[in-house]
Amino acid sequence: MRLLTTVLFLFVTSLVYAQEDLLEELEKQQGEQTDLTLQTFKGTRLINGHSVETKPGGALEFIISHRFGTLNSGSYNLWGLDASTIRLGLEYGITDRFGVGVGRSSLDKSFDGYLKYKLLHQASGAQPFPFTMTLLASAQYKTNKSGADEALSSRDRLSYAVQALLARKISSGFSLQLAPILVHRNAVDQDLFVNDLVALGIGGRAR
């Protein structure tokens, strides 16, 4: 009888300790959450290019962008100011991760549109991830009818680009982005350019 009581006591004690360990583990797992890194950049644009950020779902933004000429153009062109191009654009967030945009630029009198999707999100905590990745696909149609562009067909006026935007918020005051891009132009001057162009953009934010 005493042996049976001892065995039962040890069995119940082990169950209690096992239950306490399980509860502690569950509380630990529930207490550790995944925190998404916010505001890698302050907006959807990084200078004249895109950043990894997307518009919040339902948000619409009107953007006016300027790109000036070169400083070495001299005082006659006001050091690039007279050679500036302007783009008017609309950006809309369909969801927090997926957005679209359209625009019109004075360069080649072109119209453009894009699709943008945030595929991966930098995070810390239970499921950490080291960087944010956003995919971008765009198309452009130039309507300029002067000079060599006058004889272009509708197909030859089109160009396309695909881009992977990779960024990491290294600290609260510093973010870095890499932006490999592939551009395809249907028609180019074969003596000067190629149809397919691969490039790498680098940008950052510091405060």
Coordinates of N, CA and C in Angstrom, one line a residue:
M1 N 0.8 -1.2 0.0 CA 0.0 0.0 0.0 C 0.9 1.3 0.0
R2 N 1.9 1.2 0.9 CA 2.8 2.4 0.9 C 3.5 2.5 -0.4
L3 N 3.9 1.4 -1.0 CA 4.6 1.5 -2.3 C 3.7 2.1 -3.4
L4 N 2.4 1.6 -3.4 CA 1.5 2.1 -4.4 C 1.3 3.6 -4.2
T5 N 1.2 4.1 -2.9 CA 1.0 5.5 -2.6 C 2.2 6.3 -3.1
T6 N 3.4 5.8 -2.9 CA 4.6 6.5 -3.4 C 4.6 6.6 -4.9
V7 N 4.3 5.5 -5.6 CA 4.3 5.5 -7.1 C 3.2 6.5 -7.6
L8 N 2.0 6.5 -7.0 CA 1.0 7.5 -7.4 C 1.4 8.9 -7.2
F9 N 2.1 9.1 -6.0 CA 2.6 10.5 -5.7 C 3.6 11.0 -6.7
L10 N 4.5 10.1 -7.1 CA 5.6 10.4 -8.0 C 5.0 10.7 -9.4
F11 N 4.0 9.9 -9.8 CA 3.3 10.0 -11.1 C 2.6 11.3 -11.2
V12 N 1.8 11.6 -10.2 CA 1.0 12.9 -10.2 C 2.0 14.1 -10.2
T13 N 3.0 14.0 -9.4 CA 4.0 15.1 -9.3 C 4.6 15.4 -10.7
S14 N 5.0 14.3 -11.4 CA 5.6 14.4 -12.7 C 4.6 15.0 -13.7
L15 N 3.4 14.7 -13.6 CA 2.3 15.2 -14.5 C 2.2 16.7 -14.2
V16 N 2.2 17.1 -13.0 CA 2.1 18.5 -12.6 C 3.3 19.3 -13.2
Y17 N 4.5 18.8 -13.0 CA 5.7 19.5 -13.5 C 5.6 19.6 -15.1
A18 N 5.2 18.5 -15.7 CA 5.1 18.5 -17.2 C 4.1 19.5 -17.7
Q19 N 3.0 19.6 -17.0 CA 1.9 20.5 -17.4 C 2.4 22.0 -17.2
E20 N 3.2 22.2 -16.1 CA 3.7 23.6 -15.9 C 4.7 23.9 -17.0
D21 N 5.6 23.0 -17.4 CA 6.6 23.2 -18.4 C 5.9 23.5 -19.7
L22 N 4.8 22.8 -20.0 CA 4.1 23.0 -21.3 C 3.4 24.3 -21.3
L23 N 2.8 24.7 -20.2 CA 2.2 26.0 -20.1 C 3.2 27.2 -20.3
E24 N 4.3 27.0 -19.6 CA 5.4 28.0 -19.8 C 5.8 28.2 -21.2
E25 N 6.0 27.0 -21.9 CA 6.4 27.0 -23.3 C 5.3 27.7 -24.2
L26 N 4.1 27.4 -23.9 CA 3.0 28.0 -24.7 C 2.9 29.5 -24.5
E27 N 3.1 29.9 -23.2 CA 3.0 31.3 -22.9 C 4.2 32.1 -23.6
K28 N 5.4 31.4 -23.7 CA 6.5 32.0 -24.3 C 6.3 32.2 -25.8
Q29 N 5.7 31.1 -26.4 CA 5.4 31.2 -27.9 C 4.4 32.3 -28.2
Q30 N 3.4 32.3 -27.3 CA 2.3 33.3 -27.6 C 2.8 34.7 -27.3
G31 N 3.7 34.9 -26.4 CA 4.2 36.2 -26.0 C 5.2 36.8 -27.0
E32 N 5.9 35.9 -27.8 CA 6.8 36.4 -28.8 C 6.1 36.5 -30.1
Q33 N 6.0 37.7 -30.6 CA 5.3 38.0 -31.8 C 6.2 38.4 -32.9
T34 N 5.7 38.4 -34.2 CA 6.5 38.9 -35.3 C 6.2 40.3 -35.6
D35 N 7.2 41.2 -35.5 CA 7.1 42.6 -35.7 C 7.6 43.0 -37.1
L36 N 6.7 43.5 -38.0 CA 7.1 44.0 -39.3 C 7.8 45.3 -39.2
T37 N 8.9 45.5 -39.9 CA 9.6 46.7 -39.9 C 8.9 47.8 -40.8
L38 N 8.6 48.9 -40.2 CA 7.8 49.9 -40.9 C 8.7 51.1 -41.3
Q39 N 8.2 51.8 -42.4 CA 8.9 53.0 -42.9 C 10.4 52.8 -43.1
T40 N 10.7 51.8 -43.9 CA 12.0 51.7 -44.4 C 12.4 53.0 -45.1
F41 N 11.4 53.5 -45.9 CA 11.5 54.8 -46.5 C 10.2 55.6 -46.2
K42 N 10.3 56.9 -46.3 CA 9.1 57.7 -46.0 C 8.0 57.7 -47.0
G43 N 8.4 57.4 -48.2 CA 7.4 57.4 -49.3 C 7.6 56.3 -50.3
T44 N 6.8 56.3 -51.4 CA 6.9 55.2 -52.4 C 8.0 55.5 -53.4
R45 N 8.6 56.7 -53.3 CA 9.6 57.2 -54.3 C 10.9 57.4 -53.6
L46 N 12.0 57.1 -54.3 CA 13.3 57.3 -53.8 C 14.0 58.2 -54.9
I47 N 14.1 59.4 -54.7 CA 14.5 60.4 -55.7 C 13.6 60.3 -56.9
N48 N 14.0 59.9 -58.1 CA 13.1 59.7 -59.2 C 12.7 58.3 -59.5
G49 N 13.2 57.4 -58.6 CA 12.8 56.0 -58.8 C 11.8 55.5 -57.7
H50 N 11.6 54.2 -57.7 CA 10.6 53.7 -56.7 C 11.4 53.2 -55.5
S51 N 10.8 53.2 -54.4 CA 11.3 52.6 -53.2 C 10.5 51.3 -52.9
V52 N 10.8 50.5 -51.9 CA 10.1 49.3 -51.6 C 8.7 49.6 -51.0
E53 N 8.4 50.8 -50.6 CA 7.2 51.1 -50.0 C 6.0 51.1 -51.0
T54 N 4.8 50.7 -50.5 CA 3.6 50.7 -51.3 C 2.6 51.6 -50.6
K55 N 1.6 52.1 -51.4 CA 0.6 52.9 -50.8 C -0.3 52.0 -49.9
P56 N -0.9 52.6 -48.8 CA -1.9 51.8 -48.1 C -3.1 51.5 -48.9
G57 N -3.8 50.4 -48.6 CA -5.0 50.1 -49.4 C -6.0 51.2 -49.3
G58 N -6.5 51.6 -50.5 CA -7.5 52.6 -50.6 C -6.9 54.1 -50.7
A59 N -5.6 54.2 -50.6 CA -5.0 55.6 -50.7 C -4.7 55.9 -52.1
L60 N -5.0 57.2 -52.4 CA -4.7 57.7 -53.8 C -3.8 59.0 -53.6
E61 N -2.7 59.0 -54.4 CA -1.8 60.1 -54.3 C -1.5 60.7 -55.7
F62 N -1.4 62.0 -55.8 CA -1.1 62.7 -57.0 C 0.4 63.2 -56.9
I63 N 1.3 62.9 -57.8 CA 2.7 63.2 -57.7 C 3.1 64.0 -58.9
I64 N 3.9 65.1 -58.6 CA 4.5 65.9 -59.6 C 6.0 65.7 -59.4
S65 N 6.7 65.2 -60.5 CA 8.1 64.9 -60.4 C 8.9 65.8 -61.4
H66 N 10.0 66.3 -61.0 CA 10.9 67.1 -61.9 C 12.3 66.4 -62.0
R67 N 12.8 66.4 -63.2 CA 14.2 66.0 -63.4 C 14.9 67.0 -64.2
F68 N 15.9 67.6 -63.6 CA 16.6 68.8 -64.3 C 17.7 68.3 -65.2
G69 N 18.2 69.2 -66.0 CA 19.3 68.9 -66.9 C 20.6 69.0 -66.1
T70 N 21.7 68.9 -66.9 CA 23.1 68.8 -66.2 C 23.5 70.2 -65.8
L71 N 24.3 70.3 -64.8 CA 24.8 71.6 -64.3 C 25.8 72.2 -65.2
N72 N 26.5 71.4 -66.0 CA 27.5 71.9 -66.9 C 26.9 72.5 -68.2
S73 N 25.6 72.6 -68.3 CA 25.0 73.2 -69.5 C 25.1 74.7 -69.5
G74 N 25.6 75.3 -68.4 CA 25.9 76.7 -68.4 C 24.8 77.6 -68.1
S75 N 25.1 78.9 -68.0 CA 24.1 79.9 -67.6 C 23.0 80.1 -68.6
Y76 N 23.3 79.8 -69.9 CA 22.3 79.9 -71.0 C 21.1 79.1 -70.7
N77 N 21.3 77.9 -70.2 CA 20.2 76.9 -69.8 C 19.9 77.0 -68.3
L78 N 20.4 78.0 -67.6 CA 20.3 78.2 -66.2 C 20.7 76.9 -65.5
W79 N 21.9 76.4 -65.9 CA 22.5 75.2 -65.3 C 21.6 74.0 -65.1
G80 N 20.9 73.8 -66.2 CA 20.0 72.6 -66.3 C 18.6 72.8 -66.0
L81 N 18.2 74.0 -65.5 CA 16.8 74.3 -65.2 C 15.9 74.3 -66.4
D82 N 16.5 74.9 -67.5 CA 15.7 75.0 -68.7 C 15.5 73.6 -69.4
A83 N 16.3 72.7 -69.1 CA 16.3 71.4 -69.7 C 15.5 70.4 -68.9
S84 N 14.7 70.8 -67.9 CA 14.1 69.9 -67.0 C 12.9 69.2 -67.7
T85 N 12.6 68.0 -67.2 CA 11.4 67.3 -67.7 C 10.4 67.2 -66.5
I86 N 9.2 67.0 -66.7 CA 8.2 66.9 -65.7 C 7.3 65.7 -65.9
R87 N 6.9 65.1 -64.8 CA 6.0 63.9 -64.9 C 4.8 64.1 -63.9
L88 N 3.6 63.9 -64.4 CA 2.4 64.0 -63.5 C 1.9 62.5 -63.3
G89 N 1.7 62.1 -62.1 CA 1.4 60.7 -61.9 C 0.3 60.6 -60.8
L90 N -0.4 59.5 -60.9 CA -1.4 59.0 -59.9 C -1.0 57.6 -59.4
E91 N -1.0 57.5 -58.1 CA -0.7 56.2 -57.5 C -1.8 55.8 -56.6
Y92 N -2.2 54.5 -56.7 CA -3.4 54.0 -55.9 C -3.0 52.7 -55.3
G93 N -3.3 52.5 -54.0 CA -3.1 51.3 -53.3 C -4.3 50.4 -53.3
I94 N -4.3 49.3 -54.0 CA -5.4 48.4 -54.0 C -5.5 47.7 -52.7
T95 N -4.4 47.2 -52.2 CA -4.2 46.6 -50.9 C -3.0 47.3 -50.3
D96 N -2.6 46.9 -49.0 CA -1.4 47.4 -48.4 C -0.2 47.0 -49.1
R97 N -0.3 45.9 -49.8 CA 0.9 45.3 -50.5 C 0.9 45.5 -52.0
F98 N -0.2 45.8 -52.6 CA -0.4 45.8 -54.1 C -0.9 47.2 -54.5
G99 N -0.1 47.8 -55.5 CA -0.5 49.1 -55.9 C -0.4 49.3 -57.4
V100 N -1.0 50.3 -58.0 CA -0.9 50.6 -59.4 C -0.7 52.1 -59.6
G101 N -0.2 52.4 -60.8 CA 0.1 53.8 -61.0 C 0.1 54.1 -62.5
V102 N -0.3 55.4 -62.9 CA -0.2 55.8 -64.3 C 0.4 57.2 -64.2
G103 N 1.0 57.6 -65.4 CA 1.6 58.9 -65.4 C 1.8 59.4 -66.8
R104 N 2.2 60.7 -67.0 CA 2.5 61.3 -68.2 C 3.7 62.2 -68.1
S105 N 4.7 61.9 -68.9 CA 6.0 62.7 -68.8 C 6.2 63.5 -70.0
S106 N 6.9 64.7 -69.8 CA 7.2 65.6 -71.0 C 8.3 65.0 -71.8
L107 N 9.1 64.1 -71.3 CA 10.1 63.4 -72.0 C 9.5 62.5 -73.1
D108 N 9.7 62.8 -74.3 CA 9.1 62.0 -75.4 C 7.6 62.0 -75.4
K109 N 7.0 62.9 -74.6 CA 5.6 63.0 -74.5 C 5.0 61.6 -74.2
S110 N 5.5 60.9 -73.2 CA 5.2 59.5 -73.0 C 4.2 59.3 -71.9
F111 N 3.4 58.3 -72.0 CA 2.5 57.8 -71.0 C 3.1 56.5 -70.4
D112 N 2.9 56.3 -69.1 CA 3.4 55.1 -68.5 C 2.4 54.5 -67.4
G113 N 2.6 53.3 -67.1 CA 1.8 52.6 -66.1 C 2.6 51.5 -65.4
Y114 N 2.3 51.2 -64.2 CA 3.0 50.2 -63.5 C 2.1 49.4 -62.5
L115 N 2.6 48.2 -62.2 CA 2.1 47.3 -61.1 C 3.2 47.1 -60.1
K116 N 2.8 47.2 -58.8 CA 3.9 47.1 -57.8 C 3.3 46.2 -56.6
Y117 N 4.1 45.2 -56.2 CA 3.7 44.2 -55.2 C 4.8 44.0 -54.2
K118 N 4.5 44.2 -52.9 CA 5.5 43.9 -51.9 C 5.4 42.4 -51.5
L119 N 6.4 41.7 -52.0 CA 6.4 40.2 -51.8 C 6.9 39.8 -50.5
L120 N 8.0 40.4 -50.0 CA 8.6 40.0 -48.7 C 8.7 41.2 -47.8
H121 N 8.6 41.0 -46.5 CA 8.6 42.2 -45.5 C 9.7 41.9 -44.5
Q122 N 10.6 42.9 -44.3 CA 11.6 42.8 -43.2 C 10.8 42.6 -41.8
A123 N 11.3 41.8 -41.0 CA 10.6 41.5 -39.7 C 11.6 41.1 -38.6
S124 N 11.2 41.2 -37.4 CA 11.9 40.7 -36.2 C 11.0 40.0 -35.3
G125 N 11.5 39.3 -34.3 CA 10.7 38.6 -33.4 C 10.6 37.1 -33.7
A126 N 9.4 36.5 -33.6 CA 9.2 35.1 -33.7 C 9.6 34.6 -35.1
Q127 N 9.4 35.3 -36.2 CA 9.7 34.9 -37.5 C 10.5 36.1 -38.2
P128 N 11.8 36.2 -37.9 CA 12.5 37.3 -38.4 C 12.8 37.1 -39.9
F129 N 13.0 38.3 -40.6 CA 13.4 38.2 -42.0 C 14.3 39.5 -42.3
P130 N 15.4 39.3 -43.0 CA 16.4 40.4 -43.0 C 16.1 41.6 -43.9
F131 N 15.2 41.5 -44.9 CA 15.0 42.6 -45.8 C 13.6 42.6 -46.4
T132 N 13.2 43.7 -47.0 CA 12.0 43.9 -47.7 C 12.2 43.7 -49.2
M133 N 11.3 43.0 -49.9 CA 11.5 42.9 -51.4 C 10.1 43.2 -52.1
T134 N 10.2 44.1 -53.0 CA 9.0 44.6 -53.8 C 9.3 44.4 -55.2
L135 N 8.3 43.8 -56.0 CA 8.5 43.6 -57.4 C 7.7 44.7 -58.2
L136 N 8.3 45.1 -59.3 CA 7.7 46.2 -60.1 C 7.8 45.9 -61.5
A137 N 6.6 46.0 -62.2 CA 6.6 45.9 -63.7 C 5.9 47.1 -64.3
S138 N 6.6 47.7 -65.3 CA 6.0 48.9 -65.9 C 6.1 48.9 -67.4
A139 N 5.3 49.7 -68.0 CA 5.3 49.9 -69.5 C 5.2 51.4 -69.8
Q140 N 5.8 51.7 -71.0 CA 5.8 53.1 -71.4 C 5.5 53.2 -72.9
Y141 N 4.7 54.2 -73.2 CA 4.4 54.5 -74.6 C 4.7 55.9 -75.0
K142 N 5.6 56.2 -75.9 CA 5.9 57.5 -76.2 C 5.1 58.0 -77.4
T143 N 4.6 59.2 -77.3 CA 3.7 59.8 -78.4 C 4.4 60.9 -79.2
N144 N 5.7 61.1 -78.9 CA 6.5 62.1 -79.7 C 6.5 61.8 -81.2
K145 N 6.2 62.8 -82.0 CA 6.1 62.6 -83.4 C 7.0 63.5 -84.2
S146 N 8.0 64.0 -83.5 CA 9.0 64.8 -84.2 C 10.3 64.0 -84.4
G147 N 11.1 64.5 -85.5 CA 12.4 63.8 -85.7 C 12.2 62.4 -86.1
A148 N 13.1 61.5 -85.6 CA 13.2 60.1 -86.0 C 12.0 59.4 -85.4
D149 N 11.3 59.9 -84.4 CA 10.1 59.2 -83.8 C 8.9 59.3 -84.7
E150 N 8.9 60.2 -85.7 CA 7.7 60.4 -86.5 C 7.2 59.1 -87.2
A151 N 8.2 58.3 -87.7 CA 7.9 57.2 -88.5 C 7.7 55.9 -87.7
L152 N 7.8 56.0 -86.3 CA 7.6 54.8 -85.5 C 6.2 54.3 -85.5
S153 N 6.1 52.9 -85.5 CA 4.8 52.3 -85.4 C 4.4 52.3 -83.9
S154 N 3.1 51.9 -83.7 CA 2.7 51.8 -82.3 C 3.5 50.8 -81.5
R155 N 3.8 49.7 -82.1 CA 4.6 48.7 -81.4 C 6.0 49.2 -81.1
D156 N 6.6 50.0 -82.0 CA 8.0 50.5 -81.8 C 8.0 51.6 -80.7
R157 N 6.9 52.1 -80.4 CA 6.8 53.2 -79.4 C 6.8 52.6 -77.9
L158 N 6.7 51.3 -77.8 CA 6.5 50.7 -76.5 C 7.9 50.3 -75.9
S159 N 8.0 50.4 -74.6 CA 9.1 49.9 -73.8 C 8.6 49.3 -72.5
Y160 N 9.4 48.4 -71.9 CA 9.0 47.7 -70.7 C 10.1 47.6 -69.7
A161 N 9.8 47.4 -68.5 CA 10.8 47.3 -67.4 C 10.3 46.4 -66.3
V162 N 11.2 45.5 -65.8 CA 10.9 44.8 -64.6 C 12.0 45.0 -63.6
Q163 N 11.6 45.1 -62.3 CA 12.5 45.5 -61.3 C 12.3 44.8 -60.0
A164 N 13.3 44.4 -59.3 CA 13.3 43.9 -58.0 C 13.9 44.9 -57.0
L165 N 13.1 45.4 -56.1 CA 13.6 46.4 -55.1 C 13.9 45.7 -53.8
L166 N 15.1 45.7 -53.4 CA 15.5 45.0 -52.1 C 16.1 46.1 -51.2
A167 N 15.5 46.1 -50.0 CA 15.9 47.2 -49.0 C 15.9 46.6 -47.6
R168 N 16.8 47.2 -46.8 CA 16.9 46.8 -45.4 C 17.0 48.1 -44.6
K169 N 16.2 48.2 -43.5 CA 16.3 49.3 -42.5 C 17.3 48.8 -41.5
I170 N 18.5 49.3 -41.7 CA 19.6 48.9 -40.8 C 19.5 49.5 -39.4
S171 N 19.0 50.7 -39.3 CA 18.8 51.3 -38.0 C 17.6 52.3 -38.2
S172 N 17.2 52.9 -37.1 CA 16.1 53.9 -37.1 C 16.5 55.1 -38.0
G173 N 17.8 55.3 -38.2 CA 18.2 56.5 -39.0 C 18.9 56.2 -40.3
F174 N 18.9 54.9 -40.7 CA 19.6 54.5 -42.0 C 19.0 53.3 -42.7
S175 N 18.6 53.5 -43.9 CA 18.1 52.5 -44.8 C 18.8 52.4 -46.1
L176 N 19.0 51.2 -46.6 CA 19.7 51.0 -47.9 C 18.9 50.2 -48.8
Q177 N 18.9 50.5 -50.1 CA 18.2 49.8 -51.1 C 19.0 49.5 -52.4
L178 N 18.9 48.3 -52.9 CA 19.4 47.8 -54.2 C 18.3 47.6 -55.1
A179 N 18.4 48.0 -56.4 CA 17.3 47.9 -57.3 C 17.8 47.5 -58.7
P180 N 18.0 46.1 -58.9 CA 18.4 45.6 -60.2 C 17.2 45.8 -61.1
I181 N 17.4 46.1 -62.4 CA 16.3 46.4 -63.4 C 16.7 45.9 -64.7
L182 N 15.7 45.4 -65.4 CA 15.8 44.9 -66.8 C 14.9 45.8 -67.7
V183 N 15.4 46.5 -68.7 CA 14.6 47.4 -69.5 C 14.7 46.8 -71.0
H184 N 13.5 46.7 -71.6 CA 13.4 46.3 -73.0 C 12.7 47.4 -73.8
R185 N 13.4 47.8 -74.9 CA 12.8 48.8 -75.8 C 12.6 48.1 -77.1
N186 N 11.4 48.2 -77.7 CA 11.1 47.6 -78.9 C 11.9 48.1 -80.1
A187 N 12.2 49.4 -80.1 CA 12.9 50.0 -81.2 C 14.0 50.9 -80.7
V188 N 15.2 50.8 -81.1 CA 16.3 51.7 -80.7 C 17.2 51.9 -82.0
D189 N 18.0 52.9 -81.9 CA 19.1 53.1 -82.9 C 20.2 52.0 -82.6
Q190 N 20.2 51.0 -83.5 CA 21.1 49.9 -83.3 C 22.6 50.2 -83.3
D191 N 22.9 51.4 -83.9 CA 24.3 51.8 -83.8 C 24.7 52.4 -82.5
L192 N 23.7 52.8 -81.7 CA 24.0 53.5 -80.4 C 23.6 52.7 -79.2
F193 N 22.5 52.0 -79.3 CA 21.8 51.4 -78.2 C 21.5 49.9 -78.4
V194 N 21.1 49.2 -77.4 CA 20.7 47.8 -77.5 C 19.2 47.8 -77.0
N195 N 18.5 46.7 -77.4 CA 17.1 46.6 -77.0 C 17.0 46.3 -75.5
D196 N 17.8 45.4 -75.0 CA 17.7 45.0 -73.6 C 18.9 45.6 -72.8
L197 N 18.5 46.2 -71.7 CA 19.5 46.8 -70.9 C 19.3 46.4 -69.4
V198 N 20.4 46.0 -68.8 CA 20.4 45.6 -67.4 C 21.2 46.6 -66.6
A199 N 20.6 47.0 -65.5 CA 21.3 48.0 -64.6 C 21.0 47.7 -63.2
L200 N 21.8 48.4 -62.3 CA 21.6 48.3 -60.9 C 21.6 49.6 -60.2
G201 N 20.5 49.9 -59.6 CA 20.4 51.2 -58.8 C 20.7 51.0 -57.4
I202 N 21.2 52.0 -56.7 CA 21.5 52.0 -55.3 C 21.0 53.3 -54.7
G203 N 20.3 53.2 -53.6 CA 19.8 54.4 -52.9 C 19.8 54.2 -51.4
G204 N 19.6 55.2 -50.7 CA 19.5 55.1 -49.3 C 18.8 56.3 -48.6
R205 N 18.7 56.2 -47.3 CA 18.1 57.3 -46.5 C 18.8 57.4 -45.2
A206 N 19.2 58.6 -44.9 CA 19.9 58.8 -43.6 C 19.4 60.0 -42.9
R207 N 19.3 60.0 -41.6 CA 18.8 61.2 -40.9 C 19.5 61.2 -39.5

